[in-house]
């Protein structure tokens, strides 16, 4: 089965503007069904949760459907699905929950490959209790994880390892399962940032070895929110600070205040839409999601190869920094002697969006030690097509020749 890209693109009103969007790692465009689900939920009728009135049941249904959808997407249990405003908020919340059991002498491991949302919360939580921080490094030349640094960072004192499943800056997919196995050997927990990964992979949190896995639906065609999944028994072992009258049930004990039912409905619609992209003969939402994810991955990597070939034709005028063997369809490039921000502006004038910056990957960007203060990130999404790629490469060719 192949992806009918013309039919697929017809679901996205934003594409009617003619803009070629290469900003997927920062957030994707949403299909019509997602907007419709949000509108239908919020205009309801809708009340706070309960079972006495239809408006109350609608709220209950939105929450239950959201948990079931995210469980199917990620290979988790619905009782282990926690809603959050963002992945950053969830990392801050859970760093505080977990740090309650840390003490001086304990160690926390973070990675220089990560988005800062999976670094700074852990550093700050460790500092508050006097725990030590150790670092997993990566090689800036290959953009691969430094395996020796993994072995050195994880010790008998390690309480938690925080690692990305895919770098939002470079696309690198580190060996999460090997890192998780090393952490579990010493009794440590593993918190995986799956924000960039989830948009480009068939996710199985158990296969990854993740104790906690966080993602953001707006990176995979949904609304702006965050999701964390964990084993319900693990969540039962954590005691967050909360209001006295609020429930102590899992996962609700980690969700503060009234939930945004309409956003949850939109996220559920996004998952259902993903399941319908290219399910083939698969039955059941989880199986359909896996089949569709594999098809999208194949399609996106083919587009990435076309971009890489086009960049290579530009010779020394462009430097490609994304080099890991296993990586997402995300490319970080700079232009020797030129400004990446100028390249971004040049593309914008041609109705092409590929932003320049460091994209909150503060440590990773510093580790690359680039001459430029920003880099251009070309991030693919499943609605990109050959015409988008042709326009991008032609515009970059014009830029380097100008």
PDB file of C-alpha atoms in Angstrom, residues 35-291:
ATOM      1  CA  UNK A  35     -10.761  21.188  14.448  1.00  0.00           C
ATOM      2  CA  UNK A  36     -14.255  19.742  14.067  1.00  0.00           C
ATOM      3  CA  UNK A  37     -13.773  17.471  17.090  1.00  0.00           C
ATOM      4  CA  UNK A  38     -12.679  20.432  19.228  1.00  0.00           C
ATOM      5  CA  UNK A  39     -15.633  22.527  18.083  1.00  0.00           C
ATOM      6  CA  UNK A  40     -18.131  19.710  18.590  1.00  0.00           C
ATOM      7  CA  UNK A  41     -16.860  18.999  22.093  1.00  0.00           C
ATOM      8  CA  UNK A  42     -16.801  22.573  23.351  1.00  0.00           C
ATOM      9  CA  UNK A  43     -20.237  23.449  21.931  1.00  0.00           C
ATOM     10  CA  UNK A  44     -21.455  20.210  23.424  1.00  0.00           C
ATOM     11  CA  UNK A  45     -23.486  20.292  25.415  1.00  0.00           C
ATOM     12  CA  UNK A  46     -20.576  20.209  27.841  1.00  0.00           C
ATOM     13  CA  UNK A  47     -20.350  20.479  31.624  1.00  0.00           C
ATOM     14  CA  UNK A  48     -17.911  19.264  34.226  1.00  0.00           C
ATOM     15  CA  UNK A  49     -17.612  15.500  34.555  1.00  0.00           C
ATOM     16  CA  UNK A  50     -20.460  13.433  35.903  1.00  0.00           C
ATOM     17  CA  UNK A  51     -23.168  10.994  34.830  1.00  0.00           C
ATOM     18  CA  UNK A  52     -26.452  12.726  35.656  1.00  0.00           C
ATOM     19  CA  UNK A  53     -26.801  14.844  32.521  1.00  0.00           C
ATOM     20  CA  UNK A  54     -25.756  14.392  28.918  1.00  0.00           C
ATOM     21  CA  UNK A  55     -23.397  17.358  29.171  1.00  0.00           C
ATOM     22  CA  UNK A  56     -21.631  15.680  32.104  1.00  0.00           C
ATOM     23  CA  UNK A  57     -21.390  12.360  30.275  1.00  0.00           C
ATOM     24  CA  UNK A  58     -19.874  14.127  27.284  1.00  0.00           C
ATOM     25  CA  UNK A  59     -17.038  15.333  29.498  1.00  0.00           C
ATOM     26  CA  UNK A  60     -16.513  11.851  30.931  1.00  0.00           C
ATOM     27  CA  UNK A  61     -16.499  10.382  27.438  1.00  0.00           C
ATOM     28  CA  UNK A  62     -13.930  12.916  26.220  1.00  0.00           C
ATOM     29  CA  UNK A  63     -11.538  11.959  29.029  1.00  0.00           C
ATOM     30  CA  UNK A  64     -12.014   8.220  28.584  1.00  0.00           C
ATOM     31  CA  UNK A  65     -11.637   8.392  24.808  1.00  0.00           C
ATOM     32  CA  UNK A  66      -8.462  10.459  25.155  1.00  0.00           C
ATOM     33  CA  UNK A  67      -6.846   7.946  27.506  1.00  0.00           C
ATOM     34  CA  UNK A  68      -7.804   5.027  25.281  1.00  0.00           C
ATOM     35  CA  UNK A  69      -6.514   6.747  22.150  1.00  0.00           C
ATOM     36  CA  UNK A  70      -3.148   7.654  23.667  1.00  0.00           C
ATOM     37  CA  UNK A  71      -2.794   4.164  25.103  1.00  0.00           C
ATOM     38  CA  UNK A  72      -3.305   2.712  21.620  1.00  0.00           C
ATOM     39  CA  UNK A  73      -0.874   5.181  20.054  1.00  0.00           C
ATOM     40  CA  UNK A  74       1.927   4.538  22.533  1.00  0.00           C
ATOM     41  CA  UNK A  75       1.387   0.929  23.566  1.00  0.00           C
ATOM     42  CA  UNK A  76       0.363   1.830  27.104  1.00  0.00           C
ATOM     43  CA  UNK A  77      -2.508   1.235  29.544  1.00  0.00           C
ATOM     44  CA  UNK A  78      -5.320   3.821  29.646  1.00  0.00           C
ATOM     45  CA  UNK A  79      -4.916   4.150  33.437  1.00  0.00           C
ATOM     46  CA  UNK A  80      -1.325   5.126  32.825  1.00  0.00           C
ATOM     47  CA  UNK A  81      -2.133   8.099  30.568  1.00  0.00           C
ATOM     48  CA  UNK A  82      -1.636  11.516  32.190  1.00  0.00           C
ATOM     49  CA  UNK A  83      -2.809  14.707  30.477  1.00  0.00           C
ATOM     50  CA  UNK A  84      -0.596  17.810  30.646  1.00  0.00           C
ATOM     51  CA  UNK A  85      -0.551  21.299  29.210  1.00  0.00           C
ATOM     52  CA  UNK A  86       2.784  20.492  27.548  1.00  0.00           C
ATOM     53  CA  UNK A  87       5.634  18.006  27.713  1.00  0.00           C
ATOM     54  CA  UNK A  88       7.671  20.686  29.491  1.00  0.00           C
ATOM     55  CA  UNK A  89       5.029  21.059  32.180  1.00  0.00           C
ATOM     56  CA  UNK A  90       4.881  17.287  32.646  1.00  0.00           C
ATOM     57  CA  UNK A  91       8.664  17.033  32.991  1.00  0.00           C
ATOM     58  CA  UNK A  92       8.632  19.759  35.636  1.00  0.00           C
ATOM     59  CA  UNK A  93       5.762  18.081  37.490  1.00  0.00           C
ATOM     60  CA  UNK A  94       7.303  14.626  37.493  1.00  0.00           C
ATOM     61  CA  UNK A  95      10.778  15.881  38.349  1.00  0.00           C
ATOM     62  CA  UNK A  96       9.211  17.257  41.547  1.00  0.00           C
ATOM     63  CA  UNK A  97       7.239  14.099  42.237  1.00  0.00           C
ATOM     64  CA  UNK A  98      10.294  11.876  41.842  1.00  0.00           C
ATOM     65  CA  UNK A  99      12.739  14.165  43.631  1.00  0.00           C
ATOM     66  CA  UNK A 100      10.788  13.665  46.848  1.00  0.00           C
ATOM     67  CA  UNK A 101      12.651  10.363  47.226  1.00  0.00           C
ATOM     68  CA  UNK A 102      16.124  11.694  46.296  1.00  0.00           C
ATOM     69  CA  UNK A 103      18.817  12.765  48.722  1.00  0.00           C
ATOM     70  CA  UNK A 104      22.419  14.003  48.683  1.00  0.00           C
ATOM     71  CA  UNK A 105      24.672  11.418  47.047  1.00  0.00           C
ATOM     72  CA  UNK A 106      21.977  10.211  44.657  1.00  0.00           C
ATOM     73  CA  UNK A 107      22.647  10.772  40.957  1.00  0.00           C
ATOM     74  CA  UNK A 108      20.528  11.900  38.003  1.00  0.00           C
ATOM     75  CA  UNK A 109      21.657  11.371  34.404  1.00  0.00           C
ATOM     76  CA  UNK A 110      20.739  13.715  31.547  1.00  0.00           C
ATOM     77  CA  UNK A 111      21.832  13.935  27.911  1.00  0.00           C
ATOM     78  CA  UNK A 112      23.394  16.749  25.911  1.00  0.00           C
ATOM     79  CA  UNK A 113      21.362  15.577  22.916  1.00  0.00           C
ATOM     80  CA  UNK A 114      18.065  16.538  24.560  1.00  0.00           C
ATOM     81  CA  UNK A 115      15.648  19.416  24.302  1.00  0.00           C
ATOM     82  CA  UNK A 116      16.091  21.571  27.393  1.00  0.00           C
ATOM     83  CA  UNK A 117      12.687  20.479  28.707  1.00  0.00           C
ATOM     84  CA  UNK A 118      14.223  17.078  29.457  1.00  0.00           C
ATOM     85  CA  UNK A 119      17.336  18.587  31.037  1.00  0.00           C
ATOM     86  CA  UNK A 120      16.631  21.709  33.074  1.00  0.00           C
ATOM     87  CA  UNK A 121      13.741  20.323  35.183  1.00  0.00           C
ATOM     88  CA  UNK A 122      15.953  17.415  36.283  1.00  0.00           C
ATOM     89  CA  UNK A 123      18.961  19.645  36.968  1.00  0.00           C
ATOM     90  CA  UNK A 124      16.858  22.005  39.052  1.00  0.00           C
ATOM     91  CA  UNK A 125      15.148  19.185  40.959  1.00  0.00           C
ATOM     92  CA  UNK A 126      18.527  17.562  41.664  1.00  0.00           C
ATOM     93  CA  UNK A 127      20.006  20.845  42.877  1.00  0.00           C
ATOM     94  CA  UNK A 128      17.079  21.352  45.257  1.00  0.00           C
ATOM     95  CA  UNK A 129      17.851  18.101  47.110  1.00  0.00           C
ATOM     96  CA  UNK A 130      21.629  18.011  46.684  1.00  0.00           C
ATOM     97  CA  UNK A 131      21.707  15.183  44.158  1.00  0.00           C
ATOM     98  CA  UNK A 132      24.557  14.908  41.642  1.00  0.00           C
ATOM     99  CA  UNK A 133      24.064  15.297  37.886  1.00  0.00           C
ATOM    100  CA  UNK A 134      25.949  13.203  35.335  1.00  0.00           C
ATOM    101  CA  UNK A 135      25.906  13.708  31.563  1.00  0.00           C
ATOM    102  CA  UNK A 136      25.542  11.486  28.518  1.00  0.00           C
ATOM    103  CA  UNK A 137      27.423  13.111  25.631  1.00  0.00           C
ATOM    104  CA  UNK A 138      27.225  12.853  21.848  1.00  0.00           C
ATOM    105  CA  UNK A 139      29.843  13.169  19.134  1.00  0.00           C
ATOM    106  CA  UNK A 140      29.294  16.474  17.281  1.00  0.00           C
ATOM    107  CA  UNK A 141      30.966  15.074  14.154  1.00  0.00           C
ATOM    108  CA  UNK A 142      28.715  12.017  13.817  1.00  0.00           C
ATOM    109  CA  UNK A 143      25.814  13.273  15.994  1.00  0.00           C
ATOM    110  CA  UNK A 144      25.717   9.793  17.549  1.00  0.00           C
ATOM    111  CA  UNK A 145      25.502   9.144  21.282  1.00  0.00           C
ATOM    112  CA  UNK A 146      28.887   8.611  22.944  1.00  0.00           C
ATOM    113  CA  UNK A 147      28.536   5.062  24.265  1.00  0.00           C
ATOM    114  CA  UNK A 148      31.488   5.477  26.630  1.00  0.00           C
ATOM    115  CA  UNK A 149      29.770   8.416  28.289  1.00  0.00           C
ATOM    116  CA  UNK A 150      26.684   6.250  28.859  1.00  0.00           C
ATOM    117  CA  UNK A 151      28.733   3.637  30.654  1.00  0.00           C
ATOM    118  CA  UNK A 152      30.468   6.294  32.753  1.00  0.00           C
ATOM    119  CA  UNK A 153      27.305   8.220  33.631  1.00  0.00           C
ATOM    120  CA  UNK A 154      25.144   5.369  34.955  1.00  0.00           C
ATOM    121  CA  UNK A 155      26.334   4.088  38.333  1.00  0.00           C
ATOM    122  CA  UNK A 156      24.993   2.290  41.388  1.00  0.00           C
ATOM    123  CA  UNK A 157      23.894   5.699  42.713  1.00  0.00           C
ATOM    124  CA  UNK A 158      21.752   6.573  39.669  1.00  0.00           C
ATOM    125  CA  UNK A 159      18.095   7.215  40.470  1.00  0.00           C
ATOM    126  CA  UNK A 160      16.875   8.439  37.099  1.00  0.00           C
ATOM    127  CA  UNK A 161      18.078   8.628  33.491  1.00  0.00           C
ATOM    128  CA  UNK A 162      16.420  11.227  31.242  1.00  0.00           C
ATOM    129  CA  UNK A 163      16.982  10.628  27.531  1.00  0.00           C
ATOM    130  CA  UNK A 164      15.352  11.657  24.273  1.00  0.00           C
ATOM    131  CA  UNK A 165      14.039   9.048  21.849  1.00  0.00           C
ATOM    132  CA  UNK A 166      14.888  11.402  18.980  1.00  0.00           C
ATOM    133  CA  UNK A 167      16.666  14.754  18.928  1.00  0.00           C
ATOM    134  CA  UNK A 168      14.414  17.614  17.870  1.00  0.00           C
ATOM    135  CA  UNK A 169      17.530  19.441  16.617  1.00  0.00           C
ATOM    136  CA  UNK A 170      19.414  16.754  14.700  1.00  0.00           C
ATOM    137  CA  UNK A 171      16.968  13.881  14.343  1.00  0.00           C
ATOM    138  CA  UNK A 172      19.360  11.414  16.029  1.00  0.00           C
ATOM    139  CA  UNK A 173      17.637   8.394  17.584  1.00  0.00           C
ATOM    140  CA  UNK A 174      19.854   7.234  20.443  1.00  0.00           C
ATOM    141  CA  UNK A 175      19.871   3.572  21.556  1.00  0.00           C
ATOM    142  CA  UNK A 176      17.151   4.125  24.144  1.00  0.00           C
ATOM    143  CA  UNK A 177      16.621   0.456  24.934  1.00  0.00           C
ATOM    144  CA  UNK A 178      20.316  -0.167  25.662  1.00  0.00           C
ATOM    145  CA  UNK A 179      20.436   2.927  27.855  1.00  0.00           C
ATOM    146  CA  UNK A 180      17.240   1.855  29.630  1.00  0.00           C
ATOM    147  CA  UNK A 181      18.600  -1.642  30.245  1.00  0.00           C
ATOM    148  CA  UNK A 182      21.754  -0.175  31.791  1.00  0.00           C
ATOM    149  CA  UNK A 183      19.633   2.082  34.014  1.00  0.00           C
ATOM    150  CA  UNK A 184      17.335  -0.725  35.109  1.00  0.00           C
ATOM    151  CA  UNK A 185      20.308  -2.903  35.989  1.00  0.00           C
ATOM    152  CA  UNK A 186      21.160  -0.443  38.787  1.00  0.00           C
ATOM    153  CA  UNK A 187      17.511   0.082  39.775  1.00  0.00           C
ATOM    154  CA  UNK A 188      17.105   3.500  38.135  1.00  0.00           C
ATOM    155  CA  UNK A 189      14.011   4.823  36.406  1.00  0.00           C
ATOM    156  CA  UNK A 190      14.030   6.023  32.789  1.00  0.00           C
ATOM    157  CA  UNK A 191      12.204   9.141  31.596  1.00  0.00           C
ATOM    158  CA  UNK A 192      12.013   9.309  27.806  1.00  0.00           C
ATOM    159  CA  UNK A 193      11.234  12.481  25.878  1.00  0.00           C
ATOM    160  CA  UNK A 194       9.275  11.146  22.913  1.00  0.00           C
ATOM    161  CA  UNK A 195       8.019  14.486  21.598  1.00  0.00           C
ATOM    162  CA  UNK A 196       9.954  14.410  18.319  1.00  0.00           C
ATOM    163  CA  UNK A 197      10.050  10.618  18.100  1.00  0.00           C
ATOM    164  CA  UNK A 198       6.304  10.021  18.275  1.00  0.00           C
ATOM    165  CA  UNK A 199       5.702  12.029  15.099  1.00  0.00           C
ATOM    166  CA  UNK A 200       8.003   9.742  13.110  1.00  0.00           C
ATOM    167  CA  UNK A 201       7.835   6.268  14.605  1.00  0.00           C
ATOM    168  CA  UNK A 202       5.590   3.417  15.621  1.00  0.00           C
ATOM    169  CA  UNK A 203       5.840   3.847  19.393  1.00  0.00           C
ATOM    170  CA  UNK A 204       6.037   0.970  21.862  1.00  0.00           C
ATOM    171  CA  UNK A 205       6.990   2.288  25.286  1.00  0.00           C
ATOM    172  CA  UNK A 206       7.621  -1.180  26.689  1.00  0.00           C
ATOM    173  CA  UNK A 207       9.958  -2.092  23.847  1.00  0.00           C
ATOM    174  CA  UNK A 208      11.852   1.144  24.439  1.00  0.00           C
ATOM    175  CA  UNK A 209      12.231   0.308  28.124  1.00  0.00           C
ATOM    176  CA  UNK A 210      10.710   3.646  29.156  1.00  0.00           C
ATOM    177  CA  UNK A 211       9.280   3.945  32.666  1.00  0.00           C
ATOM    178  CA  UNK A 212       7.896   7.358  31.709  1.00  0.00           C
ATOM    179  CA  UNK A 213       7.306   8.502  28.129  1.00  0.00           C
ATOM    180  CA  UNK A 214       6.153  11.992  27.201  1.00  0.00           C
ATOM    181  CA  UNK A 215       4.899  13.371  23.904  1.00  0.00           C
ATOM    182  CA  UNK A 216       2.948  16.298  22.442  1.00  0.00           C
ATOM    183  CA  UNK A 217      -0.057  15.774  20.118  1.00  0.00           C
ATOM    184  CA  UNK A 218       0.561  19.036  18.263  1.00  0.00           C
ATOM    185  CA  UNK A 219       3.702  17.442  16.823  1.00  0.00           C
ATOM    186  CA  UNK A 220       1.554  14.747  15.176  1.00  0.00           C
ATOM    187  CA  UNK A 221      -1.369  16.684  13.685  1.00  0.00           C
ATOM    188  CA  UNK A 222      -3.236  17.329  16.943  1.00  0.00           C
ATOM    189  CA  UNK A 223      -3.901  20.242  19.317  1.00  0.00           C
ATOM    190  CA  UNK A 224      -1.456  21.849  21.739  1.00  0.00           C
ATOM    191  CA  UNK A 225      -1.125  19.688  24.852  1.00  0.00           C
ATOM    192  CA  UNK A 226       1.152  17.111  26.431  1.00  0.00           C
ATOM    193  CA  UNK A 227       0.813  13.433  27.326  1.00  0.00           C
ATOM    194  CA  UNK A 228       2.762  11.235  29.723  1.00  0.00           C
ATOM    195  CA  UNK A 229       2.370   7.479  29.981  1.00  0.00           C
ATOM    196  CA  UNK A 230       3.662   5.116  32.647  1.00  0.00           C
ATOM    197  CA  UNK A 231       2.665   1.831  34.219  1.00  0.00           C
ATOM    198  CA  UNK A 232      -0.336   2.471  36.501  1.00  0.00           C
ATOM    199  CA  UNK A 233       1.422   0.631  39.338  1.00  0.00           C
ATOM    200  CA  UNK A 234       4.382   2.989  39.045  1.00  0.00           C
ATOM    201  CA  UNK A 235       2.052   5.992  39.133  1.00  0.00           C
ATOM    202  CA  UNK A 236       0.398   4.512  42.243  1.00  0.00           C
ATOM    203  CA  UNK A 237       3.774   4.631  43.991  1.00  0.00           C
ATOM    204  CA  UNK A 238       4.113   8.416  43.511  1.00  0.00           C
ATOM    205  CA  UNK A 239       2.460  10.939  45.797  1.00  0.00           C
ATOM    206  CA  UNK A 240       2.135  14.373  44.160  1.00  0.00           C
ATOM    207  CA  UNK A 241       1.179  17.482  46.051  1.00  0.00           C
ATOM    208  CA  UNK A 242      -2.474  18.174  45.302  1.00  0.00           C
ATOM    209  CA  UNK A 243      -5.629  19.795  46.596  1.00  0.00           C
ATOM    210  CA  UNK A 244      -7.211  17.962  49.528  1.00  0.00           C
ATOM    211  CA  UNK A 245     -10.632  17.381  47.926  1.00  0.00           C
ATOM    212  CA  UNK A 246      -9.207  16.330  44.545  1.00  0.00           C
ATOM    213  CA  UNK A 247      -9.213  12.628  43.738  1.00  0.00           C
ATOM    214  CA  UNK A 248      -6.364  10.339  44.674  1.00  0.00           C
ATOM    215  CA  UNK A 249      -7.147   8.001  41.784  1.00  0.00           C
ATOM    216  CA  UNK A 250      -4.513   7.286  39.138  1.00  0.00           C
ATOM    217  CA  UNK A 251      -3.959   8.967  36.719  1.00  0.00           C
ATOM    218  CA  UNK A 252      -6.238  11.812  37.851  1.00  0.00           C
ATOM    219  CA  UNK A 253      -4.125  12.579  40.917  1.00  0.00           C
ATOM    220  CA  UNK A 254      -1.483  14.042  38.563  1.00  0.00           C
ATOM    221  CA  UNK A 255      -3.906  16.285  36.648  1.00  0.00           C
ATOM    222  CA  UNK A 256      -4.547  19.575  38.420  1.00  0.00           C
ATOM    223  CA  UNK A 257      -7.832  21.410  37.936  1.00  0.00           C
ATOM    224  CA  UNK A 258     -10.561  20.903  35.378  1.00  0.00           C
ATOM    225  CA  UNK A 259      -9.369  19.173  32.239  1.00  0.00           C
ATOM    226  CA  UNK A 260      -9.799  20.809  28.784  1.00  0.00           C
ATOM    227  CA  UNK A 261     -12.259  18.294  27.373  1.00  0.00           C
ATOM    228  CA  UNK A 262     -12.335  19.922  23.956  1.00  0.00           C
ATOM    229  CA  UNK A 263      -8.537  19.659  23.568  1.00  0.00           C
ATOM    230  CA  UNK A 264      -8.666  16.031  24.639  1.00  0.00           C
ATOM    231  CA  UNK A 265     -11.333  15.405  21.983  1.00  0.00           C
ATOM    232  CA  UNK A 266      -9.090  17.010  19.377  1.00  0.00           C
ATOM    233  CA  UNK A 267      -6.152  14.832  20.398  1.00  0.00           C
ATOM    234  CA  UNK A 268      -8.337  11.723  20.147  1.00  0.00           C
ATOM    235  CA  UNK A 269      -9.409  12.780  16.658  1.00  0.00           C
ATOM    236  CA  UNK A 270      -5.756  13.186  15.676  1.00  0.00           C
ATOM    237  CA  UNK A 271      -4.993   9.625  16.771  1.00  0.00           C
ATOM    238  CA  UNK A 272      -7.974   8.288  14.821  1.00  0.00           C
ATOM    239  CA  UNK A 273      -6.826  10.257  11.784  1.00  0.00           C
ATOM    240  CA  UNK A 274      -3.304   8.804  12.069  1.00  0.00           C
ATOM    241  CA  UNK A 275      -4.772   5.309  12.275  1.00  0.00           C
ATOM    242  CA  UNK A 276      -6.590   5.865   8.987  1.00  0.00           C
ATOM    243  CA  UNK A 277      -3.629   7.096   6.914  1.00  0.00           C
ATOM    244  CA  UNK A 278      -2.523   3.722   5.540  1.00  0.00           C
ATOM    245  CA  UNK A 279      -3.888   0.881   7.690  1.00  0.00           C
ATOM    246  CA  UNK A 280      -3.879  -1.752   4.958  1.00  0.00           C
ATOM    247  CA  UNK A 281      -5.622  -4.884   6.167  1.00  0.00           C
ATOM    248  CA  UNK A 282      -4.930  -4.150   9.850  1.00  0.00           C
ATOM    249  CA  UNK A 283      -7.866  -4.253  12.253  1.00  0.00           C
ATOM    250  CA  UNK A 284      -8.109  -2.570  15.632  1.00  0.00           C
ATOM    251  CA  UNK A 285      -6.811   0.934  16.245  1.00  0.00           C
ATOM    252  CA  UNK A 286      -3.429  -0.078  17.652  1.00  0.00           C
ATOM    253  CA  UNK A 287      -2.660  -2.291  14.642  1.00  0.00           C
ATOM    254  CA  UNK A 288      -3.889   0.368  12.231  1.00  0.00           C
ATOM    255  CA  UNK A 289      -1.687   2.976  13.938  1.00  0.00           C
ATOM    256  CA  UNK A 290       1.377   0.760  13.621  1.00  0.00           C
ATOM    257  CA  UNK A 291       0.738   0.032   9.935  1.00  0.00           C
TER     258      UNK A 291
END
